[in-house]
Short mmCIF file of C-alpha atoms and ligand atoms in Angstrom, two decimals:
data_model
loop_
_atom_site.label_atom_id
_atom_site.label_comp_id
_atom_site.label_asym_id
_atom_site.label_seq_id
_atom_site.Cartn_x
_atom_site.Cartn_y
_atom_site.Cartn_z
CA UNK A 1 90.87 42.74 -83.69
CA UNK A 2 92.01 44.05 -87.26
CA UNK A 3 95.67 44.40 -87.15
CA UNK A 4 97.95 46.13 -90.12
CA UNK A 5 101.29 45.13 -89.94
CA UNK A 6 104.40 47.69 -91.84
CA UNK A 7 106.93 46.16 -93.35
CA UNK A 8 108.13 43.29 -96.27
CA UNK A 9 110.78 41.74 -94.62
CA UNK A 10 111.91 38.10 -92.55
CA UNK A 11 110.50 40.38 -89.03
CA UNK A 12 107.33 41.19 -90.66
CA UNK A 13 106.57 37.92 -91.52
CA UNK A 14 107.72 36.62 -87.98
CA UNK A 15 105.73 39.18 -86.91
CA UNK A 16 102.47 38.09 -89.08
CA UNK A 17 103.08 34.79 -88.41
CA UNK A 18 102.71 35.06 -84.32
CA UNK A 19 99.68 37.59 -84.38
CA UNK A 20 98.10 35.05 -86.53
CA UNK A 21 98.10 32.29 -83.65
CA UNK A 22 96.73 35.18 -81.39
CA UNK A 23 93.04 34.13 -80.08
CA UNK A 24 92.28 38.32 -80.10
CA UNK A 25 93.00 38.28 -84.31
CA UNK A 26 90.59 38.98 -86.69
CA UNK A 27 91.56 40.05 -90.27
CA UNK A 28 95.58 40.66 -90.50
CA UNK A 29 97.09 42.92 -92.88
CA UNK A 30 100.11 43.38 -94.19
CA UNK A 31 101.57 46.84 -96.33
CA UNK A 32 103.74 45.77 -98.39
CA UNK A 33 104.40 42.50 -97.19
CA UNK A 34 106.33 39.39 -98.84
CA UNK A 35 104.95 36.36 -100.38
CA UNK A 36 105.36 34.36 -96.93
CA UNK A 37 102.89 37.05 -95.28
CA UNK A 38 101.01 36.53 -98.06
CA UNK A 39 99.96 32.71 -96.84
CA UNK A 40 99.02 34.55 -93.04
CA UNK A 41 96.68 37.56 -94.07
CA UNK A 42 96.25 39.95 -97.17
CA UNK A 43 98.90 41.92 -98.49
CA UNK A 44 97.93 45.48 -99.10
CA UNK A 45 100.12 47.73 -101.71
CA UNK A 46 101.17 51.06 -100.45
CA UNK A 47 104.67 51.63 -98.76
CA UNK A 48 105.54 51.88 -95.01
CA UNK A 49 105.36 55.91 -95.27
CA UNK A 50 102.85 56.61 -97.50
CA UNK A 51 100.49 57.52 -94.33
CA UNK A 52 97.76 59.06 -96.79
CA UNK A 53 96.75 55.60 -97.72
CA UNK A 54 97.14 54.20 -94.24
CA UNK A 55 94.76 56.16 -93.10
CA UNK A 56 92.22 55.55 -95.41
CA UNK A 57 93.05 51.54 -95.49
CA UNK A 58 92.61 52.09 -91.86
CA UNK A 59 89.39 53.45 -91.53
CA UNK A 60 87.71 51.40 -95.12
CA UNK A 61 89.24 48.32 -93.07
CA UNK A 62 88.24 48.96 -88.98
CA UNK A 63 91.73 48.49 -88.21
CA UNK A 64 92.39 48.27 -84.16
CA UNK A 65 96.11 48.51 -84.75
CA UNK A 66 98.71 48.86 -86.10
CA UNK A 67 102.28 47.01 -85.64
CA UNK A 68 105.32 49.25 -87.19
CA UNK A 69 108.40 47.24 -88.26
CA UNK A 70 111.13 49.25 -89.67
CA UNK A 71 112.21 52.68 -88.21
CA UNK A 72 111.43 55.17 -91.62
CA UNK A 73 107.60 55.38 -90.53
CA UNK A 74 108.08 55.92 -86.92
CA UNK A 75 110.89 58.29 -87.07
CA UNK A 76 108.63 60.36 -90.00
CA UNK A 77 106.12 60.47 -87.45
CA UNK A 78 103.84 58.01 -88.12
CA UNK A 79 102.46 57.70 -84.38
CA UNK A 80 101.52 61.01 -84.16
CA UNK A 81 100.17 61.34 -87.44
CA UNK A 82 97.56 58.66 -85.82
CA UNK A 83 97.10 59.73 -82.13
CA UNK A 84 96.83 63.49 -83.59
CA UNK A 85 93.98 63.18 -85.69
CA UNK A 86 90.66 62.18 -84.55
CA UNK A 87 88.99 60.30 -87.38
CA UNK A 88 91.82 57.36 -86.10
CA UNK A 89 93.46 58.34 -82.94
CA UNK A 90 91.08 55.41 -81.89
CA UNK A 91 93.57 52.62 -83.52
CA UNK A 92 96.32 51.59 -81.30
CA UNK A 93 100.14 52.08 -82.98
CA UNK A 94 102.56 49.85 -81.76
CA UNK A 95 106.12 52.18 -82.16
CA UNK A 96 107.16 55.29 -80.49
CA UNK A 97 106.32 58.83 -81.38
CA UNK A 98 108.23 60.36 -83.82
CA UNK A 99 110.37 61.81 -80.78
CA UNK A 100 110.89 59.28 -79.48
CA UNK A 101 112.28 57.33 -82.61
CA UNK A 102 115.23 59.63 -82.34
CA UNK A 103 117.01 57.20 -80.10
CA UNK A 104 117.60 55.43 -83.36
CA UNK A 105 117.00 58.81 -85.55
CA UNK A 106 119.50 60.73 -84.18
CA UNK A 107 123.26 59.49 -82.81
CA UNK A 108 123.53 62.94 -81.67
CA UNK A 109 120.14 62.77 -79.81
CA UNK A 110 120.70 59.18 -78.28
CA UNK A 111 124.21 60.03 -76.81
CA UNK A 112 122.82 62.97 -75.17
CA UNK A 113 119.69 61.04 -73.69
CA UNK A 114 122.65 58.63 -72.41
CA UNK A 115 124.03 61.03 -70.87
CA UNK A 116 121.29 63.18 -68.78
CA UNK A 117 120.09 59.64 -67.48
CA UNK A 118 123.86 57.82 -66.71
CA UNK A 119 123.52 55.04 -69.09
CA UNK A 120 126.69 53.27 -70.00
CA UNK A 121 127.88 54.18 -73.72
CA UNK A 122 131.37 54.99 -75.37
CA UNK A 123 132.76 58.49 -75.03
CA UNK A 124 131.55 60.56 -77.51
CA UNK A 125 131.56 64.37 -79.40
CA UNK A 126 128.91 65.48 -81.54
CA UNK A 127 130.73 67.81 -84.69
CA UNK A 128 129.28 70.07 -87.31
CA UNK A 129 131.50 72.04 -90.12
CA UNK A 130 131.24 75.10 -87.59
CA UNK A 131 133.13 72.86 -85.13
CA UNK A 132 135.62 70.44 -86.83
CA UNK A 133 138.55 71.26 -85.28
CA UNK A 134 137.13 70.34 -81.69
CA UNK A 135 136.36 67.23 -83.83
CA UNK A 136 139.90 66.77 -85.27
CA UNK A 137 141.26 67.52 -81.43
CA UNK A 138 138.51 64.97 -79.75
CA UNK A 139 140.43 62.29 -82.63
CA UNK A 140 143.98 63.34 -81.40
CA UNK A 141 142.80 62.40 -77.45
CA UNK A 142 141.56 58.68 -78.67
CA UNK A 143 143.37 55.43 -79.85
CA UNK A 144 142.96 53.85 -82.99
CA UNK A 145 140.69 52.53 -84.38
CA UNK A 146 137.87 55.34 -84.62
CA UNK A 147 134.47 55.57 -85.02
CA UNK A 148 132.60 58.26 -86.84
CA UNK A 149 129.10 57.69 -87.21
CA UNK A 150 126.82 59.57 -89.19
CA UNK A 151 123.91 61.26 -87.34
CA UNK A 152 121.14 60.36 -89.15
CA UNK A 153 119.52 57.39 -90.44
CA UNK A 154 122.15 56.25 -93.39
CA UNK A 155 120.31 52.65 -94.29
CA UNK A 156 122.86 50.73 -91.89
CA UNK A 157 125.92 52.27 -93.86
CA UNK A 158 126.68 55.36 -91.73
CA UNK A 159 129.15 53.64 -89.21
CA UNK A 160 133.02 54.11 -89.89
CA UNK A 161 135.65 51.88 -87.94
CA UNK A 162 139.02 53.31 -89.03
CA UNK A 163 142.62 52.56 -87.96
CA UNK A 164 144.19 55.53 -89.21
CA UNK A 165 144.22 59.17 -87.03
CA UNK A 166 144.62 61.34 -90.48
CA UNK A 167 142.78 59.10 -92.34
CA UNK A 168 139.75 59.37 -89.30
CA UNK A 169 140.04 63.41 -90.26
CA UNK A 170 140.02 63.33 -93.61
CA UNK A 171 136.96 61.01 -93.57
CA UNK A 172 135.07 63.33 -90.58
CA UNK A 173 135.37 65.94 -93.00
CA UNK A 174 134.29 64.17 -96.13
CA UNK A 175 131.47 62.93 -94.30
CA UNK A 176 130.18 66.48 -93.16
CA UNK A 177 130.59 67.20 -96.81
CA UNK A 178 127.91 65.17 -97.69
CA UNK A 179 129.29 61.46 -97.88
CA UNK A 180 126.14 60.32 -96.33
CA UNK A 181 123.93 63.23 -97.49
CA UNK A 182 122.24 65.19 -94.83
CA UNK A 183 122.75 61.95 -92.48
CA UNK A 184 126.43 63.12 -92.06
CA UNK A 185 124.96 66.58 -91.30
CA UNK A 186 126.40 65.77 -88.18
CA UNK A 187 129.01 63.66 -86.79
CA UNK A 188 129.42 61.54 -83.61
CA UNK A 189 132.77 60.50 -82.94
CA UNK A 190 133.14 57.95 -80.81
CA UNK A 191 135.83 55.97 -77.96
CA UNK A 192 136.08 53.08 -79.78
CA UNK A 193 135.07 49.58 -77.59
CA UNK A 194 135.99 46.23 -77.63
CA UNK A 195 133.75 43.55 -76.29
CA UNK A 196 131.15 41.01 -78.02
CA UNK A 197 127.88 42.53 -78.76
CA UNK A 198 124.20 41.21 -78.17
CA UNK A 199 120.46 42.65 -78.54
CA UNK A 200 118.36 42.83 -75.92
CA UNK A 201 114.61 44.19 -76.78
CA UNK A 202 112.27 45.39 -74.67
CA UNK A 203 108.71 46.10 -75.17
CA UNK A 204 107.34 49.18 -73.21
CA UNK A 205 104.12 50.80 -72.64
CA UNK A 206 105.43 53.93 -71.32
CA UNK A 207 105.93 52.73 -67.55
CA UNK A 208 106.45 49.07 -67.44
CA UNK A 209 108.49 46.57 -69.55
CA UNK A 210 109.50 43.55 -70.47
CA UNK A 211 112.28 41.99 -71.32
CA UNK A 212 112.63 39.43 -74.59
CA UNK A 213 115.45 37.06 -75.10
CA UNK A 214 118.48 38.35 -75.74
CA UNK A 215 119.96 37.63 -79.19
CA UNK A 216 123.05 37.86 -81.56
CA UNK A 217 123.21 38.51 -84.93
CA UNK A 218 125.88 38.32 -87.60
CA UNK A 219 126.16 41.26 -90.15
CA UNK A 220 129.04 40.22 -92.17
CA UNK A 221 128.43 37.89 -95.40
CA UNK A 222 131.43 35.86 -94.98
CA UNK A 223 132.63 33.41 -92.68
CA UNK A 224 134.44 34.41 -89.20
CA UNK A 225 132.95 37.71 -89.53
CA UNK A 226 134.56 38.79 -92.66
CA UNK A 227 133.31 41.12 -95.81
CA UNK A 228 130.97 43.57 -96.67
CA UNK A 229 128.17 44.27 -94.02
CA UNK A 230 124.35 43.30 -94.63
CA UNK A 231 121.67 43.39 -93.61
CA UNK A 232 122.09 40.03 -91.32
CA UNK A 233 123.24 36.35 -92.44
CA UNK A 234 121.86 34.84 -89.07
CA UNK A 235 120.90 34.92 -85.17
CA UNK A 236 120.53 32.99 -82.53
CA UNK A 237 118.86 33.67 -79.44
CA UNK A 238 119.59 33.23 -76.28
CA UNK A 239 123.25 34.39 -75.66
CA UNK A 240 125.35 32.38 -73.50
CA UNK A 241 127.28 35.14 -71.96
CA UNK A 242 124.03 37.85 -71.26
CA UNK A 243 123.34 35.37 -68.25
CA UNK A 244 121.50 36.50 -64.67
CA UNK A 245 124.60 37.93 -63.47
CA UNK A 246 125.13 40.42 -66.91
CA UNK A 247 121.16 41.16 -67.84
CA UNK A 248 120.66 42.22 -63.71
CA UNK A 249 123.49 44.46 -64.86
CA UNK A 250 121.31 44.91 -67.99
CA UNK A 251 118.12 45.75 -66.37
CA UNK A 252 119.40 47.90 -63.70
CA UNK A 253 122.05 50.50 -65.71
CA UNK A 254 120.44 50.62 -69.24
CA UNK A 255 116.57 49.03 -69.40
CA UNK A 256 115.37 51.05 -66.37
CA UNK A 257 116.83 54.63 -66.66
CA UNK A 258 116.28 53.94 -70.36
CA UNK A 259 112.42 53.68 -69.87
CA UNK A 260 112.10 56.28 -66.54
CA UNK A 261 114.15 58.68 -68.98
CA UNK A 262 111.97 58.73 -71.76
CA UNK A 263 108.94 59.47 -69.02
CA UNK A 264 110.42 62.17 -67.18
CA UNK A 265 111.49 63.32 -70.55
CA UNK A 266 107.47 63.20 -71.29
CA UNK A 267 108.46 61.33 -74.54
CA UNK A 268 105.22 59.11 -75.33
CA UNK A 269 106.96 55.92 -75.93
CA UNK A 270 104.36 52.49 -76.41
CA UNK A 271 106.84 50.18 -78.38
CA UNK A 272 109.95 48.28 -78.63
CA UNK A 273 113.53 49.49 -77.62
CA UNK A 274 116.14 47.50 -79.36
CA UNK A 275 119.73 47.90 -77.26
CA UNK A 276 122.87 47.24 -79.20
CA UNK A 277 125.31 46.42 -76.80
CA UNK A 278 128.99 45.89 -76.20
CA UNK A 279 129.87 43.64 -73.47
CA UNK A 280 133.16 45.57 -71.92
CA UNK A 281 135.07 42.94 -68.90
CA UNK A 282 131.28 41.88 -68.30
CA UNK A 283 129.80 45.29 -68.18
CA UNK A 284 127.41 45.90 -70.56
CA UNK A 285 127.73 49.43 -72.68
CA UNK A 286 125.18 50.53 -74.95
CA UNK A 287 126.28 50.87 -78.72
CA UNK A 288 123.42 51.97 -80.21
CA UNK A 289 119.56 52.16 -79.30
CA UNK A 290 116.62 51.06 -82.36
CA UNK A 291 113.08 51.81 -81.87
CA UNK A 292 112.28 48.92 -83.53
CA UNK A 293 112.58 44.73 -83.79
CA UNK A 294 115.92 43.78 -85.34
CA UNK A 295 116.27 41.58 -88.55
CA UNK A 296 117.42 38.92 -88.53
CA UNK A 297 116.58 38.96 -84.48
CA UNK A 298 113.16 38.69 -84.79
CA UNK A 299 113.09 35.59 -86.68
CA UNK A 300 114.36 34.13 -83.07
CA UNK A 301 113.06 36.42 -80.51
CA UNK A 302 109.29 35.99 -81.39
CA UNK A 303 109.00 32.53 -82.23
CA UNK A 304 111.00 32.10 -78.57
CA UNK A 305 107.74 34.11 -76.92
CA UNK A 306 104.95 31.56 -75.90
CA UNK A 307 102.61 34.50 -74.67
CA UNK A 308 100.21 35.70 -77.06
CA UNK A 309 101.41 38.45 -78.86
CA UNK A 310 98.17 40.89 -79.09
CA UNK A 311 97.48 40.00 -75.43
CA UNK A 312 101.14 41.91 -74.80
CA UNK A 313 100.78 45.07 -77.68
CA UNK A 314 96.68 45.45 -75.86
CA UNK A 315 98.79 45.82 -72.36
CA UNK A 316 101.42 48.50 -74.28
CA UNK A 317 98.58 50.38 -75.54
CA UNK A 318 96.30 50.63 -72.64
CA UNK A 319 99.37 50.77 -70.25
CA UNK A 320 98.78 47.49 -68.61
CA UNK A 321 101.47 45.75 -69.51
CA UNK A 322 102.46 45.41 -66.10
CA UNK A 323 99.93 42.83 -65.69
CA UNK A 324 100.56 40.32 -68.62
CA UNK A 325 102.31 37.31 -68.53
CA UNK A 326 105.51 37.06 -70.72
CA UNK A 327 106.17 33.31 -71.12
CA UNK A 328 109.46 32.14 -73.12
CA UNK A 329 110.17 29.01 -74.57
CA UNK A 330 112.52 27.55 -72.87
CA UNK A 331 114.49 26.12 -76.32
CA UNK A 332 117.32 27.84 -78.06
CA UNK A 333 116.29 28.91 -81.79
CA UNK A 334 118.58 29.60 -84.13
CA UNK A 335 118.18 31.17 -87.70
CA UNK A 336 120.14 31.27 -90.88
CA UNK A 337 119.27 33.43 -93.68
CA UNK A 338 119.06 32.53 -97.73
CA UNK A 339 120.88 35.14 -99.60
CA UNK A 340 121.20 36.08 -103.03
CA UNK A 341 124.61 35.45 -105.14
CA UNK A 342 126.39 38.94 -105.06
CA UNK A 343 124.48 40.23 -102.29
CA UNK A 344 124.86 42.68 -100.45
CA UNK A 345 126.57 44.04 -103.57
CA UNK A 346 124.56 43.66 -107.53
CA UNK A 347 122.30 40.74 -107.28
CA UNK A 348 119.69 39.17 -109.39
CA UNK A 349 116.15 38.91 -108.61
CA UNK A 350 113.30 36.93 -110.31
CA UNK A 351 114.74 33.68 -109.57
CA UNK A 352 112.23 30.88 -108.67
CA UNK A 353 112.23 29.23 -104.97
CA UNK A 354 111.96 25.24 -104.87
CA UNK A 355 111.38 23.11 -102.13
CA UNK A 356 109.72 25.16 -99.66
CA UNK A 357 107.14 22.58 -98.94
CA UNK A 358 109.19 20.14 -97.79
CA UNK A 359 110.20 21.78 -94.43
CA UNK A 360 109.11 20.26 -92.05
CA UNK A 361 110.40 20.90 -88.69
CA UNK A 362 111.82 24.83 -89.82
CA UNK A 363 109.74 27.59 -89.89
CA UNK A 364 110.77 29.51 -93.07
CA UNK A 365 110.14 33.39 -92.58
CA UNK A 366 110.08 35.00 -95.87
CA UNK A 367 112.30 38.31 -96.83
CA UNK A 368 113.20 38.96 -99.97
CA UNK A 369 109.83 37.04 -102.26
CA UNK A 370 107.52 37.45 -104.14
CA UNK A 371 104.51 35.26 -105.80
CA UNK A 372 104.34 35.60 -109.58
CA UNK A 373 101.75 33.09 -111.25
CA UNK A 374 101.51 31.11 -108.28
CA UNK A 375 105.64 30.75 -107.90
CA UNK A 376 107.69 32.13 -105.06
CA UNK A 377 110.48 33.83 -106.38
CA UNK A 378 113.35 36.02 -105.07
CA UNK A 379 112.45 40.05 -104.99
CA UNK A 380 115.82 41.08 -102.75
CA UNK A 381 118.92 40.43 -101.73
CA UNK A 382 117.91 38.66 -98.17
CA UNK A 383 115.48 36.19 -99.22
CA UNK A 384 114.85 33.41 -96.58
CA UNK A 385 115.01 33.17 -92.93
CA UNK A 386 114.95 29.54 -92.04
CA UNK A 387 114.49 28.92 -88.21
CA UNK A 388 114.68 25.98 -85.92
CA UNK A 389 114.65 25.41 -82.11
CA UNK A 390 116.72 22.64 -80.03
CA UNK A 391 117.95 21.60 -77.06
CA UNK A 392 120.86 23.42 -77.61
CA UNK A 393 122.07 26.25 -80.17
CA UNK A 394 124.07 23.23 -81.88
CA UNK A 395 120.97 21.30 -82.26
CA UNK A 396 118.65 24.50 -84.07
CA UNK A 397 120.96 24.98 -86.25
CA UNK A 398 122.10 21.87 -87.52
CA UNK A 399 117.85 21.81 -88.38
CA UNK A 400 118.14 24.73 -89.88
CA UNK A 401 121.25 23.49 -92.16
CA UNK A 402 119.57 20.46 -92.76
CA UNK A 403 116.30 22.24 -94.13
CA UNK A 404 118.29 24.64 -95.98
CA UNK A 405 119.61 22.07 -98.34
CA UNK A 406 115.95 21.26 -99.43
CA UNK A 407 115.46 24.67 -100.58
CA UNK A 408 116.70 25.84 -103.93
CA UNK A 409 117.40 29.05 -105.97
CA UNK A 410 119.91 29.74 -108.40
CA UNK A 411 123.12 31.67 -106.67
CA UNK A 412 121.79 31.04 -103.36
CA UNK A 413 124.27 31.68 -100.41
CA UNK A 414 124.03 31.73 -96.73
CA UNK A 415 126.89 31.16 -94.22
CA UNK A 416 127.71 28.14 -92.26
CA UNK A 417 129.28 29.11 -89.35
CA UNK A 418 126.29 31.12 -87.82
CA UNK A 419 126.80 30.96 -83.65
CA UNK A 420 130.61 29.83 -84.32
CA UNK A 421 131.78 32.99 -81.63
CA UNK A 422 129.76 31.13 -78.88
CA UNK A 423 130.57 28.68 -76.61
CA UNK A 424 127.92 25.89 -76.50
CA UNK A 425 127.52 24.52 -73.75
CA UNK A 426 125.05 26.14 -71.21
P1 AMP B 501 125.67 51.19 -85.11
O1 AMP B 501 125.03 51.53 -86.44
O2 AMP B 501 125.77 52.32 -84.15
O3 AMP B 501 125.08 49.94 -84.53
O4 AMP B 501 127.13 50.70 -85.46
C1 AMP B 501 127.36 49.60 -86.34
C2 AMP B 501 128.36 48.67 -85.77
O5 AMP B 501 129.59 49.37 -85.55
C3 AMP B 501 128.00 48.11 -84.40
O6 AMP B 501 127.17 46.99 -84.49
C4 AMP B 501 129.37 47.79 -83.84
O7 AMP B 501 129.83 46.55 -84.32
C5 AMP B 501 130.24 48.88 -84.39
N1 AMP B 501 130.40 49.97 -83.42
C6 AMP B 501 129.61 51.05 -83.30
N2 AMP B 501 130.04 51.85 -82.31
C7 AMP B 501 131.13 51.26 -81.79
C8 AMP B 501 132.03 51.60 -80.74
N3 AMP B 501 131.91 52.73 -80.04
N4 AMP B 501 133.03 50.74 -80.48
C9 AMP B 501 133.17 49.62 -81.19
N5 AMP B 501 132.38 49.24 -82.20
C10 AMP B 501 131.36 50.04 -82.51
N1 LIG B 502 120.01 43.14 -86.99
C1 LIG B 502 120.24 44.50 -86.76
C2 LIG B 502 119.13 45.40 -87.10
O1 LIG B 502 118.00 44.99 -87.30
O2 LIG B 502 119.35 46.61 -87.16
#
């Protein structure tokens, strides 16, 4: 098979990196890709939405299929803009249709999927200028602190966690002013819940799924938490607390009516579902959905999945999934990203990578790079992904920490405390 994978980032390169070992791979492309995918197949230059040239890469390449990373192509449409036209509804898209990418497309569109099909999520109200003041009175019946999230996709920054009631209003109406653009179109306001979070992803053809090991990241750049949010500073996969007990729970209240929804719903949906969730006294509650791998959870999930890869997307696409094997490692893996000094604030770029050849017993997933005569350099703020497996999550990461002091850029930064909310032993 000729696969094109979308994307530039640590998941992509995962991503590349485990359809590579797959015995059904023939040529592997990646648009734009990084300098790591680079080393795995042939990076092609046109961006993730730019389906014009997909197409025609497509067909001048006999591509078979096609493996979506981030959300901007699939929620622009970029499964139907295949399976509609018939010079290359022939080659297989691994993502959702463009309706079905509202789960992560649309707040206002998930919550109210949650709620025809019973799933567990926070209390919510969806406001517009035409209905503020139900907005303002929905904010007088909660407790601090509140959450206002922006409808549309807002790049990660359209979540607000606020202590203050009049401050909540004043920043509900900025936001339907245009804080966010035409994200903050609309508003969902939201109970606000307390609980640690996880991601669980599940790969669906339609009827059947599986489900992958259950990760955690950590979004804040400083230690304990703290700071700005990015993109991710680390994961680790799996989660001590999302045991039997909690992913039955998992399985039976969110994964299932999650999937039957979106078929009695006739949404065509031949991808993976990425559940944020909140775990509330041991029940889990659904924070937000993503139509799409996380970053940095891929950089644990995939190398944790032993099956081959294609053998899994051929069963999505030709709805056999049911039928496939999904063997797991049976190792924790643990991942901590290389960041850029400043990041996720003004960083610098350009700045040449040492030492990468010297990992040995890591796998470094590339974000951030790019080659220039021959040198990796930094092209972002997220730049490395270095991963490890062990006996325990202790064990992966002290690899990982170890490697990570072979590997040298100027201003480089990562956090050291990566897995300190868990409890080890399990
Ligand atoms: P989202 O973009 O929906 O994932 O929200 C970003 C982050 O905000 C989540 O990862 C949570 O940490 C937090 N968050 C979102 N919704 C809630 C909620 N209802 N209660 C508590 N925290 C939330
Ligand atoms: N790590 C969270 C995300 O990919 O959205």
């Amino acid at each position: 098979m000729n696969v094109l994978i979308l994307g530039s980032g640590g998941r992509e390169h995962a991503l590349a990196w485990k359809i590579r070992k797959s015995s059904y791979l023939n040529n592997l492309y990646i648009a734009p890709g990084n300098a790591g995918t680079a080393m795995l197949g042939t990076n092609v230059h046109f961006s993730v939405t730019d389906f014009a040239s997909m197409k025609e890469f497509s067909l001048s390449h006999d591509i078979d299929m096609i493996v979506v990373g981030p959300e901007d192509p699939l929620v622009q449409g970029v499964y139907d803009f295949f399976h509609e036209d018939e010079d290359i509804c022939h080659i297989a898209v691994i993502g959702p249709s463009r309706e079905g990418a509202q789960l992560e497309g649309s707040k206002d569109f998930a919550k109210k999927f949650m709620h025809r099909h019973n799933i567990p999520t926070a209390r919510y109200k969806s406001v517009t200028l035409d209905n503020i003041t139900e907005g303002n009175a929905f904010l007088d019946t909660l407790t601090a602190p509140y959450v206002l999230k922006a409808d549309g996709l807002a790049a990660g920054k359209g979540v607000l966690i606020i202590d203050d009631l009049n401050y909540a209003k004043q920043m509900l109406w900025e936001m339907l002013n245009g804080k966010f653009g035409n994200a903050g179109n609309k508003v969902v306001i939201e109970e606000f819940l307390s609980g640690i979070e996880c991601s669980v992803f599940v790969l669906s053809d339609g009827t059947s799924f599986k489900i992958l090991p259950v990760a955690k990241d950590y979004k804040r750049i400083g230690e304990g938490d703290t700071g700005l949010n990015t993109g991710g500073m680390g994961a680790v996969s799996p989660v001590p607390f999302a045991n039997n007990e909690y992913m039955e729970k998992v399985r039976t209240s969110i994964v299932e009516p999650t999937v039957e929804g979106l078929k009695k719903e006739n949404i065509d949906y031949k991808g993976f579902i990425f559940i944020g969730l909140i775990n509330v006294d041991g029940d889990p509650k659904v924070i937000e959905y993503n139509v799409r791998m996380g970053d940095p959870e891929s950089e644990v999930v995939i190398p944790l999945i032993k099956s081959d890869l294609l053998d899994l997307f051929i069963g999505v696409t030709t709805e056999t999934l049911e039928q496939r094997k999904l063997e797991i490692d049976d190792r924790h893996a643990a991942t901590v990203m290389m960041v850029s000094g400043g990041y996720p604030e003004d960083y610098e770029r350009g700045k040449v990578i040492a030492g990468l050849n010297t990992i040995i017993d890591s796998m470094v997933f590339h974000a951030g790079t790019a080659l220039l005569n021959d040198q990796v350099i930094t092209a972002g703020g997220r730049v490395l992904s270095v991963t490890s497996f062990g006996n325990n999550m202790e064990e992966a990461l002290q690899t990982s920490y170890k490697n990570i002091q072979k590997i040298n850029f100027e201003k480089s930064y990562y956090r050291k405390d990566i897995g300190f909310d868990l409890q080890s032993d399990f």
